[in-house]
mmCIF file of C-alpha atoms in Angstrom:
data_model
loop_
_atom_site.group_PDB
_atom_site.id
_atom_site.type_symbol
_atom_site.label_atom_id
_atom_site.label_comp_id
_atom_site.label_asym_id
_atom_site.label_seq_id
_atom_site.Cartn_x
_atom_site.Cartn_y
_atom_site.Cartn_z
ATOM 1 C CA MET T 1 33.774 13.612 -21.181
ATOM 2 C CA PRO T 2 33.311 14.996 -17.677
ATOM 3 C CA SER T 3 33.276 18.730 -17.078
ATOM 4 C CA PHE T 4 35.790 20.547 -14.879
ATOM 5 C CA HIS T 5 33.102 20.782 -12.185
ATOM 6 C CA GLN T 6 32.686 16.986 -12.303
ATOM 7 C CA PHE T 7 36.468 16.648 -12.056
ATOM 8 C CA LEU T 8 36.346 18.686 -8.852
ATOM 9 C CA THR T 9 33.273 17.105 -7.265
ATOM 10 C CA SER T 10 32.876 13.566 -8.645
ATOM 11 C CA LEU T 11 36.461 12.386 -9.084
ATOM 12 C CA PRO T 12 37.400 12.490 -5.374
ATOM 13 C CA VAL T 13 34.255 10.572 -4.409
ATOM 14 C CA GLU T 14 34.681 7.989 -7.168
ATOM 15 C CA LEU T 15 38.383 7.478 -6.464
ATOM 16 C CA GLY T 16 38.201 7.590 -2.655
ATOM 17 C CA LEU T 17 34.920 5.833 -1.946
ATOM 18 C CA GLY T 18 33.919 4.115 -5.185
ATOM 19 C CA THR T 19 34.147 0.513 -6.287
ATOM 20 C CA ASP T 20 34.981 1.028 -9.979
ATOM 21 C CA ASP T 21 38.472 0.210 -11.212
ATOM 22 C CA PRO T 22 40.694 3.161 -10.215
ATOM 23 C CA ALA T 23 42.452 3.095 -13.610
ATOM 24 C CA GLU T 24 39.127 3.612 -15.393
ATOM 25 C CA ILE T 25 38.269 6.493 -13.076
ATOM 26 C CA VAL T 26 41.649 8.188 -13.513
ATOM 27 C CA ASP T 27 41.438 7.796 -17.302
ATOM 28 C CA ARG T 28 37.915 9.241 -17.372
ATOM 29 C CA TYR T 29 39.111 12.535 -15.882
ATOM 30 C CA HIS T 30 42.796 12.740 -16.926
ATOM 31 C CA THR T 31 44.873 12.327 -20.057
ATOM 32 C CA PRO T 32 47.384 9.435 -20.038
ATOM 33 C CA ASP T 33 50.279 11.898 -19.715
ATOM 34 C CA ILE T 34 48.830 13.602 -16.606
ATOM 35 C CA ILE T 35 51.262 15.500 -14.400
ATOM 36 C CA TYR T 36 49.740 16.233 -10.997
ATOM 37 C CA ARG T 37 51.786 18.488 -8.710
ATOM 38 C CA THR T 38 50.499 19.028 -5.187
ATOM 39 C CA ASP T 39 52.542 20.957 -2.665
ATOM 40 C CA GLY T 40 55.639 20.384 -4.784
ATOM 41 C CA VAL T 41 55.160 16.595 -5.057
ATOM 42 C CA VAL T 42 54.707 15.398 -8.649
ATOM 43 C CA ILE T 43 52.754 12.250 -9.421
ATOM 44 C CA ASP T 44 51.848 10.620 -12.711
ATOM 45 C CA ARG T 45 48.960 8.416 -13.849
ATOM 46 C CA ASP T 46 50.247 5.273 -12.142
ATOM 47 C CA ARG T 47 50.742 7.010 -8.797
ATOM 48 C CA LEU T 48 47.254 8.538 -9.042
ATOM 49 C CA ILE T 49 45.835 5.052 -9.523
ATOM 50 C CA ASP T 50 47.936 3.701 -6.636
ATOM 51 C CA HIS T 51 46.579 6.484 -4.391
ATOM 52 C CA ALA T 52 43.056 5.021 -4.574
ATOM 53 C CA LYS T 53 43.788 1.882 -2.543
ATOM 54 C CA PRO T 54 44.902 3.603 0.702
ATOM 55 C CA ALA T 55 42.235 6.307 0.235
ATOM 56 C CA ARG T 56 39.515 3.665 -0.039
ATOM 57 C CA LYS T 57 40.940 1.800 2.944
ATOM 58 C CA ASN T 58 40.940 4.874 5.200
ATOM 59 C CA ALA T 59 38.048 7.127 4.098
ATOM 60 C CA THR T 60 34.443 6.555 5.138
ATOM 61 C CA GLU T 61 32.867 9.859 4.066
ATOM 62 C CA LEU T 62 33.824 12.696 1.771
ATOM 63 C CA ASP T 63 32.234 16.102 1.371
ATOM 64 C CA LEU T 64 33.472 18.704 -1.073
ATOM 65 C CA GLN T 65 32.497 22.359 -1.227
ATOM 66 C CA VAL T 66 33.604 24.355 -4.256
ATOM 67 C CA HIS T 67 34.003 28.002 -3.287
ATOM 68 C CA GLU T 68 35.151 29.306 -6.681
ATOM 69 C CA ALA T 69 35.854 27.721 -10.059
ATOM 70 C CA MET T 70 36.482 29.080 -13.525
ATOM 71 C CA VAL T 71 37.393 27.769 -16.950
ATOM 72 C CA GLN T 72 38.800 29.899 -19.737
ATOM 73 C CA GLY T 73 39.920 28.103 -22.869
ATOM 74 C CA ASN T 74 42.194 25.260 -21.806
ATOM 75 C CA ARG T 75 42.902 26.740 -18.367
ATOM 76 C CA ALA T 76 40.914 26.140 -15.201
ATOM 77 C CA ALA T 77 41.216 27.163 -11.569
ATOM 78 C CA ALA T 78 39.356 26.373 -8.377
ATOM 79 C CA ARG T 79 39.322 26.986 -4.663
ATOM 80 C CA TYR T 80 37.551 24.339 -2.637
ATOM 81 C CA THR T 81 37.421 22.537 0.709
ATOM 82 C CA MET T 82 37.324 18.773 1.029
ATOM 83 C CA ARG T 83 36.314 17.121 4.307
ATOM 84 C CA VAL T 84 37.223 13.480 4.746
ATOM 85 C CA ARG T 85 36.051 11.299 7.629
ATOM 86 C CA THR T 86 38.461 8.428 8.354
ATOM 87 C CA ARG T 87 37.905 4.977 9.841
ATOM 88 C CA LYS T 88 39.801 6.217 12.916
ATOM 89 C CA ASP T 89 36.986 8.754 13.422
ATOM 90 C CA LYS T 90 39.147 11.717 12.436
ATOM 91 C CA THR T 91 38.054 14.450 10.090
ATOM 92 C CA LEU T 92 40.558 15.940 7.690
ATOM 93 C CA GLU T 93 39.670 19.340 6.305
ATOM 94 C CA ILE T 94 41.725 20.148 3.232
ATOM 95 C CA ASP T 95 41.691 23.588 1.621
ATOM 96 C CA VAL T 96 42.769 23.346 -2.014
ATOM 97 C CA TYR T 97 43.871 25.974 -4.532
ATOM 98 C CA LEU T 98 44.095 24.220 -7.895
ATOM 99 C CA PHE T 99 45.193 25.334 -11.351
ATOM 100 C CA ALA T 100 44.740 22.985 -14.302
ATOM 101 C CA THR T 101 45.479 22.679 -17.988
ATOM 102 C CA LEU T 102 42.781 20.910 -19.982
ATOM 103 C CA ALA T 103 43.130 18.747 -23.083
ATOM 104 C CA PRO T 104 40.897 19.482 -26.113
ATOM 105 C CA ASP T 105 38.486 16.734 -24.951
ATOM 106 C CA GLY T 106 38.084 18.426 -21.539
ATOM 107 C CA ARG T 107 40.127 15.975 -19.503
ATOM 108 C CA VAL T 108 42.813 17.327 -17.200
ATOM 109 C CA ARG T 109 46.367 17.216 -18.534
ATOM 110 C CA ARG T 110 48.222 19.048 -15.753
ATOM 111 C CA VAL T 111 47.475 20.156 -12.210
ATOM 112 C CA ASP T 112 49.373 22.489 -9.925
ATOM 113 C CA SER T 113 47.849 22.813 -6.480
ATOM 114 C CA ILE T 114 48.559 24.034 -3.000
ATOM 115 C CA THR T 115 46.787 22.544 0.009
ATOM 116 C CA ARG T 116 46.373 23.176 3.714
ATOM 117 C CA THR T 117 45.193 20.300 5.919
ATOM 118 C CA VAL T 118 43.587 20.558 9.350
ATOM 119 C CA THR T 119 42.916 17.402 11.402
ATOM 120 C CA SER T 120 40.246 17.285 14.061
#
């Protein structure tokens, strides 16, 4: 199973720019009962999978810089910045503060995150 660091750095690239089946990617990093809350919006496994299609349609590049990350038992937290270049030649810079609960196999079971997006 992927590590929390791979969840942070590989998942966005695989889901946003990859060619593998989005369901396989989501299942590699998340448990089937995933609850993903970002800025108060809650999405489940199916909505995570559905998110890949528009992301792949719009993103051309993705760079992710992890500033801080920690794992203690089944809890994990991270602060990172993701920069996404779009087909419309815009760059989105997204600051993320993420808190996660991990399953015994290391996959993510729950996420609570807060983001701040800057468009240039």
